[in-house]
XYZ file of C-alpha atoms in Angstrom:
740
model
C 66.510 3.499 33.082
C 64.352 3.939 36.132
C 60.539 3.431 36.050
C 58.306 6.211 36.807
C 57.153 6.374 40.456
C 53.388 5.604 41.442
C 51.268 7.700 44.189
C 49.571 6.063 47.152
C 46.912 8.402 49.169
C 47.617 8.459 52.924
C 44.639 10.009 55.135
C 46.053 11.066 58.507
C 43.973 12.197 61.462
C 44.768 12.355 65.058
C 47.296 9.327 65.744
C 45.728 7.342 63.105
C 46.674 7.168 59.172
C 44.966 5.059 56.315
C 46.485 3.808 53.168
C 43.653 4.218 50.836
C 44.824 1.706 48.185
C 45.535 -1.149 50.592
C 42.814 -0.532 53.314
C 45.533 -0.403 56.009
C 44.989 1.302 59.261
C 47.715 2.136 61.447
C 47.844 4.006 64.960
C 51.142 5.568 65.863
C 52.589 3.205 63.216
C 51.146 0.106 64.540
C 48.642 -1.664 62.131
C 45.297 -2.386 63.410
C 43.009 -5.161 62.434
C 39.653 -3.899 60.630
C 37.297 -5.633 58.476
C 36.580 -4.776 54.806
C 33.324 -2.984 55.244
C 34.354 -0.681 58.031
C 37.329 0.359 56.107
C 35.248 1.059 53.064
C 32.909 3.299 55.357
C 36.057 5.000 56.656
C 37.378 5.893 53.358
C 34.027 7.287 52.267
C 33.703 9.516 55.386
C 37.491 10.641 54.705
C 37.046 11.440 51.217
C 34.218 13.800 52.423
C 35.436 14.900 55.732
C 33.214 17.592 57.355
C 30.265 16.397 54.814
C 27.261 14.549 55.699
C 27.546 10.799 54.191
C 24.218 9.510 53.752
C 23.438 5.975 54.730
C 22.225 5.443 50.716
C 25.825 6.447 49.935
C 27.289 4.008 52.379
C 24.823 1.379 50.999
C 25.874 2.030 47.360
C 29.493 1.759 48.475
C 29.420 -1.496 50.134
C 26.751 -3.394 47.864
C 26.450 -3.446 44.306
C 23.113 -3.231 42.556
C 21.059 -6.715 42.738
C 22.622 -7.438 46.345
C 20.036 -7.564 48.976
C 21.006 -7.648 52.473
C 19.601 -6.306 55.666
C 21.240 -2.920 55.075
C 20.413 -1.114 58.372
C 21.800 -3.560 60.675
C 24.741 -4.274 58.496
C 25.542 -0.527 58.140
C 25.157 -0.093 62.147
C 27.524 -3.121 62.692
C 30.189 -1.853 60.461
C 30.122 1.587 61.943
C 30.188 0.023 65.225
C 33.301 -1.836 64.727
C 34.849 1.274 62.937
C 34.331 3.351 66.309
C 35.896 0.487 68.159
C 38.856 0.503 66.273
C 39.237 4.222 66.473
C 38.401 4.309 70.310
C 35.280 6.444 69.438
C 31.849 6.782 71.117
C 28.713 7.805 69.313
C 27.680 9.916 72.484
C 30.857 11.799 72.279
C 32.594 11.587 69.143
C 35.793 12.426 68.096
C 35.902 11.100 64.579
C 32.497 9.438 63.368
C 29.492 11.778 64.137
C 26.154 10.615 63.767
C 23.518 12.847 62.259
C 20.083 11.107 63.318
C 17.875 10.377 60.110
C 20.649 11.689 57.878
C 23.779 9.745 58.180
C 27.172 10.268 59.279
C 30.060 12.786 59.265
C 33.623 12.552 59.749
C 34.431 15.461 62.690
C 38.219 15.768 62.890
C 40.713 17.369 60.403
C 41.838 14.876 57.994
C 45.405 15.648 56.165
C 45.888 14.024 52.796
C 49.371 12.910 51.759
C 50.493 11.462 48.466
C 53.194 9.132 49.090
C 55.819 8.367 46.252
C 56.299 4.551 45.769
C 59.136 3.451 43.544
C 58.342 0.780 41.323
C 60.166 -2.574 41.242
C 61.941 -4.111 38.348
C 58.619 -6.015 37.551
C 56.720 -2.745 37.505
C 54.445 -3.626 40.442
C 55.069 -0.304 42.345
C 55.867 -2.244 45.711
C 58.879 -1.279 47.378
C 61.629 -3.921 47.849
C 61.899 -5.813 50.999
C 65.053 -4.947 52.682
C 67.621 -7.933 53.142
C 68.786 -8.652 56.671
C 72.243 -7.583 57.224
C 74.648 -10.442 57.330
C 77.094 -10.006 60.401
C 80.560 -11.451 60.617
C 80.877 -14.641 62.439
C 83.013 -14.361 65.701
C 86.014 -16.782 66.144
C 85.572 -19.770 68.022
C 86.010 -19.426 71.628
C 86.084 -21.605 74.442
C 82.410 -21.645 76.472
C 83.846 -20.122 79.752
C 85.273 -17.003 77.991
C 82.285 -15.368 76.987
C 80.570 -15.714 80.441
C 83.695 -14.268 82.273
C 83.875 -11.455 79.565
C 80.168 -10.829 80.122
C 80.430 -10.814 83.949
C 83.484 -8.433 83.629
C 81.921 -6.201 81.532
C 78.901 -5.745 83.495
C 80.819 -5.135 86.676
C 82.974 -2.755 85.020
C 79.562 -0.869 83.752
C 77.937 -1.118 87.149
C 81.000 0.065 88.951
C 81.597 3.117 86.517
C 77.669 3.782 86.698
C 77.686 3.865 90.478
C 80.514 5.969 90.746
C 79.356 8.410 87.861
C 76.115 9.001 89.943
C 77.962 9.304 93.177
C 80.493 11.801 91.230
C 77.775 13.628 89.568
C 75.806 14.010 93.000
C 79.057 15.426 94.703
C 79.756 17.799 91.748
C 76.493 19.639 91.724
C 75.238 19.707 95.495
C 71.708 20.909 95.570
C 72.305 22.432 99.119
C 74.080 25.213 97.210
C 71.032 26.238 95.668
C 69.794 29.909 96.523
C 66.329 31.401 95.715
C 66.065 35.136 95.736
C 63.004 37.083 94.945
C 62.524 38.355 91.480
C 59.223 39.913 91.904
C 57.537 41.169 95.275
C 54.586 43.103 93.702
C 51.171 42.806 95.358
C 48.985 40.303 94.037
C 49.776 37.357 91.817
C 52.691 37.190 89.676
C 52.273 33.944 87.818
C 53.180 31.688 84.887
C 56.744 32.788 84.538
C 58.857 31.904 81.331
C 62.515 32.837 80.347
C 63.644 34.634 76.932
C 65.652 32.419 75.024
C 69.011 34.111 76.625
C 67.541 33.831 80.000
C 67.889 37.671 80.556
C 64.277 38.102 81.166
C 61.267 36.825 82.300
C 57.586 37.116 80.925
C 54.809 36.605 83.231
C 51.119 37.348 84.190
C 50.351 40.003 86.836
C 46.795 41.023 88.113
C 48.063 44.426 88.552
C 48.925 46.655 91.663
C 44.816 46.980 91.826
C 44.434 43.217 91.507
C 41.755 44.025 88.884
C 42.884 42.137 85.750
C 45.753 39.810 84.563
C 48.205 41.279 81.761
C 51.359 39.982 80.383
C 54.737 41.686 81.607
C 58.221 41.236 80.973
C 61.064 41.689 83.560
C 64.567 42.352 83.103
C 66.372 40.401 85.752
C 68.344 42.732 87.805
C 66.464 45.776 86.497
C 63.750 47.959 87.541
C 60.251 48.062 86.716
C 58.421 45.569 84.621
C 57.401 46.388 80.762
C 53.768 45.967 80.493
C 52.762 44.186 77.041
C 49.225 44.024 77.155
C 46.343 46.098 78.339
C 43.063 44.409 77.456
C 40.085 44.210 79.837
C 40.032 40.490 79.476
C 42.475 38.365 81.709
C 45.779 37.513 79.713
C 47.505 34.546 81.165
C 50.169 31.850 80.261
C 53.041 33.768 78.384
C 55.743 31.992 76.518
C 58.722 33.423 74.609
C 59.433 32.135 70.957
C 62.658 30.044 70.690
C 64.245 33.198 68.571
C 62.813 35.592 71.303
C 60.941 37.753 68.635
C 57.602 37.271 70.071
C 55.653 36.116 73.279
C 52.483 34.086 72.866
C 49.717 34.230 75.375
C 46.355 33.013 76.118
C 43.422 35.524 76.593
C 39.936 34.242 78.127
C 36.733 36.404 77.199
C 33.161 36.241 77.049
C 31.752 36.112 73.645
C 30.058 39.042 72.160
C 32.960 41.373 73.351
C 34.830 41.390 70.014
C 34.104 40.117 66.631
C 31.828 36.817 66.192
C 33.532 33.436 66.835
C 34.879 31.881 63.902
C 34.562 28.117 62.788
C 36.899 25.979 65.288
C 38.387 22.564 64.285
C 36.311 19.976 65.937
C 39.713 18.655 67.421
C 38.801 20.816 70.193
C 34.957 20.385 70.728
C 33.442 23.725 70.790
C 30.295 22.349 72.444
C 32.121 21.123 75.729
C 30.503 22.312 78.857
C 28.044 24.810 76.822
C 24.876 25.882 78.450
C 22.576 27.376 76.032
C 21.040 29.793 78.400
C 24.637 31.049 79.335
C 27.144 32.137 76.708
C 30.564 29.925 76.909
C 33.545 31.704 77.361
C 36.209 31.585 74.694
C 39.924 31.744 74.705
C 42.007 33.521 72.025
C 45.735 32.463 71.526
C 47.935 35.554 70.471
C 51.487 37.053 70.034
C 52.860 40.181 70.713
C 56.446 41.489 70.211
C 58.649 40.783 72.902
C 59.457 44.382 73.468
C 55.958 45.710 72.863
C 53.963 46.017 69.787
C 50.919 45.325 68.150
C 49.300 41.878 68.762
C 48.394 39.014 66.349
C 45.997 36.408 66.573
C 46.738 32.838 66.065
C 43.482 31.232 66.881
C 40.290 31.475 68.673
C 38.719 28.568 70.652
C 35.061 28.876 72.030
C 35.638 27.402 75.543
C 37.403 28.231 78.578
C 39.958 26.037 80.518
C 43.033 26.650 77.791
C 46.381 27.247 78.745
C 49.204 27.816 76.925
C 52.126 25.471 77.723
C 54.849 26.644 75.428
C 56.663 26.375 72.096
C 57.914 23.477 69.851
C 61.698 23.825 69.782
C 61.732 24.652 65.884
C 59.061 27.643 66.952
C 56.513 26.348 64.406
C 54.077 25.170 67.085
C 52.175 26.070 70.326
C 51.488 23.743 72.958
C 48.300 24.086 74.243
C 46.035 22.097 77.076
C 42.492 22.067 77.056
C 40.564 21.249 80.178
C 39.221 17.567 80.182
C 40.167 17.533 76.348
C 43.891 17.032 76.226
C 47.093 18.300 74.705
C 46.962 20.144 71.081
C 49.540 21.710 68.695
C 48.407 24.960 67.309
C 50.513 26.255 64.562
C 52.033 29.540 65.178
C 51.534 30.661 61.425
C 48.109 29.769 60.671
C 46.263 28.271 63.721
C 46.109 24.745 62.463
C 45.346 22.199 65.044
C 46.618 18.738 65.734
C 45.857 16.534 68.772
C 49.083 14.932 70.613
C 47.195 13.039 73.529
C 43.631 13.021 74.246
C 42.259 12.470 77.765
C 39.251 10.373 76.700
C 41.288 7.569 78.018
C 43.193 8.999 80.862
C 42.839 6.442 83.819
C 40.982 3.997 81.742
C 38.302 6.683 81.508
C 37.526 10.306 81.128
C 40.218 12.501 82.908
C 42.219 15.543 82.301
C 45.677 16.380 81.147
C 47.677 19.605 82.153
C 51.197 20.824 82.573
C 52.641 19.473 79.174
C 56.056 20.517 78.219
C 58.002 19.631 75.202
C 61.720 18.522 75.833
C 64.333 20.915 74.344
C 65.533 18.296 72.258
C 61.981 17.729 70.901
C 61.849 14.446 71.628
C 59.816 13.832 74.337
C 56.548 15.209 75.797
C 56.024 15.420 79.556
C 52.708 15.805 81.163
C 50.589 15.376 84.151
C 47.351 13.197 84.317
C 44.623 13.639 86.757
C 41.467 11.593 87.155
C 37.904 12.718 86.515
C 35.715 11.560 89.697
C 32.505 12.117 88.072
C 30.113 15.108 87.720
C 32.832 17.277 86.306
C 34.764 16.925 89.491
C 38.648 16.226 88.749
C 40.920 14.777 91.296
C 43.777 17.024 92.794
C 46.191 14.199 92.420
C 47.515 12.318 89.599
C 50.976 11.057 88.101
C 53.561 12.419 85.719
C 53.932 10.591 82.376
C 56.426 11.040 79.173
C 55.463 10.269 75.528
C 57.997 9.868 72.752
C 57.301 12.218 70.040
C 58.138 12.226 66.257
C 60.236 14.707 64.266
C 57.017 16.957 63.677
C 56.041 16.495 67.487
C 53.304 14.130 67.153
C 52.892 11.136 69.561
C 55.371 7.994 68.163
C 54.368 5.605 70.823
C 52.639 4.789 74.163
C 52.959 6.867 77.176
C 55.271 5.765 80.148
C 54.304 6.514 83.768
C 57.176 7.953 85.842
C 55.608 8.331 89.198
C 52.717 6.174 90.775
C 52.084 7.830 94.233
C 49.025 9.868 92.787
C 50.182 13.145 94.467
C 49.319 16.699 93.765
C 51.604 18.028 90.961
C 51.669 21.697 89.610
C 53.922 23.021 86.896
C 56.809 21.038 85.462
C 59.645 21.935 83.280
C 62.591 20.257 81.565
C 66.319 20.638 82.330
C 68.344 21.787 79.431
C 69.917 18.436 78.788
C 66.261 16.776 78.595
C 67.320 14.325 81.205
C 65.167 15.289 84.058
C 62.155 17.052 84.650
C 61.173 19.627 87.614
C 57.978 20.091 88.971
C 56.143 21.218 91.919
C 54.162 19.149 94.280
C 52.774 18.823 97.569
C 53.782 14.936 97.727
C 55.216 15.650 101.126
C 52.361 17.629 102.610
C 53.385 21.236 101.547
C 54.381 22.652 98.060
C 57.786 22.138 97.160
C 60.044 21.471 94.157
C 61.211 18.093 93.173
C 63.512 16.870 90.306
C 62.902 13.301 88.720
C 65.125 11.449 86.179
C 63.472 10.632 82.793
C 65.305 7.195 82.724
C 65.826 6.135 86.369
C 64.252 4.784 89.616
C 61.336 6.816 89.155
C 61.742 8.102 92.678
C 61.642 11.902 92.747
C 64.284 13.755 94.746
C 63.286 17.148 96.663
C 65.408 20.105 95.962
C 66.631 22.452 98.389
C 65.006 25.352 97.071
C 61.118 25.822 96.040
C 59.259 25.757 99.295
C 55.427 26.762 98.709
C 56.179 26.549 94.742
C 53.719 26.418 91.919
C 54.609 26.790 88.411
C 58.616 26.516 87.190
C 60.493 27.460 84.276
C 64.044 26.795 83.286
C 66.529 28.650 81.007
C 68.620 26.134 79.055
C 71.171 28.685 78.186
C 71.676 31.014 81.445
C 71.543 28.246 83.760
C 68.685 29.585 85.697
C 65.516 28.328 87.281
C 62.591 30.440 88.105
C 59.489 29.465 90.233
C 56.213 31.007 91.488
C 55.943 31.014 95.206
C 52.594 31.241 97.100
C 52.541 33.878 99.548
C 49.560 32.326 101.632
C 46.857 34.347 103.305
C 46.871 35.117 107.001
C 43.387 33.814 108.139
C 42.413 33.945 111.906
C 39.366 33.239 113.931
C 37.753 35.838 115.709
C 34.819 36.155 118.423
C 32.016 38.356 118.362
C 30.282 39.011 121.672
C 26.576 38.645 120.848
C 25.572 39.853 124.429
C 26.871 43.164 123.827
C 25.268 44.460 120.576
C 28.008 47.406 120.099
C 31.030 45.345 120.990
C 33.622 44.791 118.425
C 34.927 41.475 117.467
C 38.262 40.061 119.175
C 40.919 37.988 117.894
C 40.843 34.246 119.378
C 42.860 31.908 117.457
C 45.685 33.548 115.504
C 48.891 32.359 113.679
C 50.942 33.220 110.580
C 48.964 30.357 108.608
C 45.435 29.394 107.891
C 42.989 28.972 110.702
C 39.563 28.674 110.176
C 36.105 26.716 110.352
C 35.659 27.059 114.079
C 32.976 25.036 115.995
C 32.417 25.082 119.884
C 32.057 21.670 121.597
C 28.530 21.101 123.231
C 29.867 21.830 126.667
C 31.335 25.203 125.390
C 34.690 24.518 126.802
C 36.702 23.556 123.826
C 36.912 24.750 120.021
C 37.697 22.637 116.954
C 39.050 24.237 113.925
C 40.946 23.625 110.630
C 44.569 24.901 110.443
C 47.599 24.398 108.133
C 50.009 25.515 110.770
C 51.704 22.312 110.944
C 52.608 22.497 106.901
C 49.559 20.562 106.248
C 45.653 21.039 106.552
C 44.592 19.052 109.545
C 42.162 19.367 112.311
C 43.041 21.065 115.488
C 41.458 21.835 119.184
C 41.880 24.409 121.844
C 40.531 25.890 125.082
C 37.492 28.120 124.625
C 39.833 31.044 125.366
C 41.802 30.018 122.284
C 44.788 28.720 124.571
C 46.411 25.258 124.366
C 46.082 24.202 120.574
C 46.785 20.869 119.841
C 46.851 19.134 116.536
C 44.039 16.225 116.302
C 44.418 14.406 112.882
C 47.722 13.696 110.650
C 46.031 12.639 107.369
C 47.870 15.088 105.200
C 44.469 16.969 103.973
C 41.549 17.392 106.202
C 38.768 19.725 106.970
C 35.228 20.608 107.959
C 35.226 19.539 111.519
C 32.189 19.224 113.853
C 31.481 17.785 117.346
C 29.311 14.717 118.087
C 26.325 15.591 120.671
C 28.277 14.062 123.496
C 31.656 15.768 122.926
C 33.646 12.712 122.675
C 34.030 12.551 118.914
C 34.886 14.947 115.906
C 33.640 14.049 112.364
C 35.603 15.562 109.700
C 36.768 15.056 105.717
C 39.902 14.055 104.330
C 41.116 13.710 100.980
C 41.811 10.011 100.167
C 43.271 8.774 96.542
C 41.521 12.075 95.313
C 38.303 11.705 96.780
C 36.825 13.251 100.055
C 35.635 10.843 102.570
C 34.219 10.925 105.931
C 36.050 10.290 108.981
C 35.385 10.091 112.696
C 38.306 10.493 115.534
C 38.143 10.397 119.303
C 37.770 14.474 120.633
C 41.249 13.696 122.381
C 43.116 12.060 119.414
C 43.257 8.466 118.298
C 43.079 6.659 114.979
C 40.613 8.104 112.684
C 37.709 5.621 111.519
C 36.692 6.158 107.662
C 32.867 5.974 107.254
C 32.514 6.641 103.470
C 34.036 4.954 100.426
C 32.526 6.460 97.710
C 32.851 10.150 98.534
C 31.629 12.684 101.319
C 32.596 15.792 102.595
C 31.078 18.698 104.793
C 29.448 16.257 107.728
C 27.398 17.110 110.888
C 26.043 15.121 113.401
C 22.405 14.589 114.350
C 21.170 15.833 117.737
C 20.549 12.275 118.979
C 23.812 10.863 117.755
C 22.446 8.339 115.478
C 23.119 9.735 112.191
C 25.665 11.948 110.462
C 24.674 14.209 107.642
C 27.125 14.650 104.725
C 27.690 15.862 101.094
C 28.006 13.401 98.493
C 28.441 13.487 94.796
C 27.637 9.791 94.115
C 24.343 10.779 92.042
C 26.209 13.137 89.495
C 26.071 16.301 91.527
C 26.601 17.333 95.229
C 23.491 16.287 97.269
C 22.820 16.004 101.043
C 22.696 12.453 102.426
C 22.760 10.761 105.911
C 24.201 7.542 107.021
C 24.274 5.899 110.512
C 27.102 7.292 112.788
C 28.405 3.589 113.107
C 28.479 3.216 109.507
C 25.757 1.620 106.976
C 23.419 2.493 104.015
C 23.446 5.991 102.770
C 20.360 7.539 102.271
C 19.885 10.821 100.002
C 17.704 13.652 101.186
C 18.043 16.498 98.749
C 17.029 16.186 95.414
C 18.199 19.485 93.767
C 21.969 19.738 95.034
C 23.162 20.946 98.416
C 25.778 21.632 100.999
C 26.585 22.060 104.635
C 23.789 20.144 106.019
C 22.970 20.828 109.673
C 19.733 19.966 111.780
C 17.446 21.960 113.689
C 17.717 22.243 117.280
C 14.710 20.278 117.727
C 15.910 17.462 115.678
C 12.996 17.788 113.262
C 14.169 19.433 110.087
C 17.315 19.728 108.076
C 18.850 22.771 106.711
C 21.135 23.089 103.979
C 22.666 25.429 101.508
C 21.671 25.243 97.781
C 23.479 27.967 95.630
C 23.178 31.038 97.624
C 20.002 29.959 99.186
C 19.253 28.044 102.517
C 16.907 25.224 102.204
C 14.948 23.071 104.500
C 13.764 19.478 104.259
C 12.731 16.845 106.654
C 15.103 14.631 108.455
C 14.008 11.585 106.263
C 13.735 13.642 103.172
C 10.436 14.881 101.463
C 9.542 18.212 100.178
C 12.556 20.706 99.917
C 11.469 24.474 100.638
C 13.634 27.708 100.514
C 13.676 29.373 103.810
C 13.674 32.921 102.991
C 14.036 35.012 99.837
C 17.069 37.193 99.752
C 19.710 38.874 97.547
C 22.220 37.681 100.115
C 24.855 35.201 98.848
C 25.160 32.937 101.676
C 28.295 31.086 102.086
C 27.901 29.487 105.366
C 25.343 29.439 108.253
C 24.619 28.094 111.669
C 21.068 26.823 113.075
C 20.147 28.204 116.396
C 17.093 27.888 118.676
C 15.568 30.956 117.458
C 17.077 31.742 113.875
C 20.067 31.298 111.607
C 23.094 33.064 111.743
C 24.851 33.212 108.335
C 27.781 34.727 106.659
C 27.067 36.997 103.675
C 29.670 37.533 100.857
C 28.372 40.022 98.249
C 28.438 43.861 97.735
C 28.659 44.168 101.499
C 30.101 41.312 103.494
C 29.566 40.236 107.016
C 27.447 38.193 109.478
C 23.433 38.628 109.539
C 20.720 36.873 111.800
C 17.653 35.532 110.340
C 14.736 35.319 113.004
C 12.438 32.529 112.823
C 9.980 34.581 114.647
C 9.798 37.622 112.377
C 11.114 35.987 109.178
C 13.473 38.895 108.820
C 17.357 39.201 108.645
C 19.348 42.001 110.552
C 23.052 43.099 110.380
C 25.345 41.567 112.991
C 28.671 42.805 111.727
C 29.848 44.235 108.457
C 33.408 43.093 107.558
C 35.023 43.211 104.131
C 37.594 40.628 105.541
C 35.060 38.072 106.395
C 36.064 34.658 104.877
C 33.982 32.055 103.773
C 34.664 29.098 106.061
C 32.237 27.892 108.795
C 31.224 29.811 111.810
C 30.227 28.722 115.233
C 27.738 29.479 117.821
C 28.486 28.842 121.752
C 26.261 26.855 123.502
C 24.927 29.683 125.597
C 24.340 31.736 122.340
C 26.502 34.399 123.751
C 29.362 33.955 121.392
C 29.925 33.859 117.667
C 32.861 32.448 116.132
C 33.887 33.399 112.247
C 36.995 33.426 110.250
C 38.721 36.869 109.132
C 41.225 37.237 106.235
C 43.973 39.419 107.957
C 46.506 38.996 105.431
C 46.051 38.984 101.371
C 47.223 36.059 99.529
C 49.282 36.080 96.473
C 52.490 34.937 94.638
C 55.798 36.269 93.840
C 58.450 34.688 91.624
C 61.824 33.159 93.053
C 64.965 33.209 90.949
C 67.709 30.606 91.147
C 71.098 31.328 89.352
C 73.602 28.404 88.942
C 71.003 26.009 88.695
C 72.991 23.226 86.823
């Protein structure tokens, strides 16, 4: 007759679980060392999760009456050890929250499980230890035979492996892949996702008027798309459920538009990035029938930066990413939230995770990590990781890094067999699609399709792939003749790519500008009439060029390991020289050639600084933020942009003053002898001139096509260069049949 089972309470939170009876704390199944007092505090907090546990309660829990110790220091020490075990902090807690002068509170969701443990024959309730399996002993062999057999087996395996790889490549040559347009609507069609049978594509589109994103469904090979949502707030990231009945999506909206925000689980911290003077946006996760119908709210998060990544294969969970928080599961039925991967420890510190996708077999999560560079600035580069999952799609081990070249990565998707990841990346200088075996050399292979690709999706059943292709804007450099007030601007530097940020050389004979006509954003020069364009740099991602006073050098910024740095290069080419190593961008020379002004963010926000032109100690000049520094014509003052205002400060720092009060939204400017030319982008966009003498601004040109990049004034003051957007950007969806 079997003895009745006994129950054991297990607390589960995040990647941790605690056995209340034994005090064993585990993370992803691995036991952690934790002393008795921190364990007792943890149990007390878990039993009262969400409620305040006073220090008096902790004192009574840890020490019986009549025992006298230094309670305050002892409790502080025990809580500190507990946080260390949970990899938690008091400044930004995930689990143990301090309430000053009151106590502590366990802030994360807790699940209690009663584990049934069968009693042994002695009635102890302990599970019997499994006995090791006894394997049959092999027959005695001569010592050399196993070696030969092993060598022969390895040789055969290697030969079969190489032959299999060769045959696999021959059987599926990627050169046969062809992409055809699926949508060519004006504006942005983005975030595509297949229906389960691969016959339809759900996507987000900002409409023919370009005024709002809604969810649409396009039948492959058929006419107009079916519109599923029609809300004033933008609807993004559609994903069809595995059974094809509903489509989930994310809606971003400002609070106050609808019902009050309900309490949200502390897993997704509702106070991240909150400004009490400005209401925080919120994101609602909803579903809608795949062929149209009433919407159903799944959950609401009072924050922006939330993107829906897809469904779990069983259709019970939705995978979401939260900017600078991590990847989470949300129950499609009741909105319950679980954390899979928190980005508190990405790159060994704060970071960001996005682009998550669960493999079709449900065993692995793929995602992209990028670094936080400080002051909330996220690197545009990073690497792809995979994480093993349990049967309920929680982390079951440590992440494995698949790439290690810190390249820009866009969307990613799994192949149907869960063996490869297809992702978009600009690792070669321009956006393209790449494939990467999960268990392989870790070397991505560029695909024959996918130029200018962004997000990507794969249909497991229909053998199809769809990706979002960028339709780049066409920006060109135009010239305005200031000597003839009634003249119209003329095109000066034009191509089918992006040409912008022009500046005249000190002698007026040449122009330096930014262009991606080579496939990458680089610095170019040309003659003053726009002829003889020549590429000056080859660093993959450069911008913001400016001449030295003698015209022999050009200072510019370029992206290095996720950070913008200041470089100098000869005006006729040569090897660029890096000046900054912390961060720096938007540089300009002083008139005497001794200093380079630039923007740094090492102080926690963008500030105007300067350093010697030959390199050396950096001196911060602004105190309240600043961009685009430029010295006055007499070299006595420095002008820069702070928000939409133009500010003035001494070349060695000092008192900062606002130049003039205006409702104009200034995006760039150029300091001349008698005033400041600036570009305004607001209700009426165009070029204006502020006169130092009259302290007034006048219109030079009104143009809705004016772009935000730098403007340049000729040394004689007769010509002003600016950038005009002559072709609107957008995205289309491209379809690849017979993908695998």
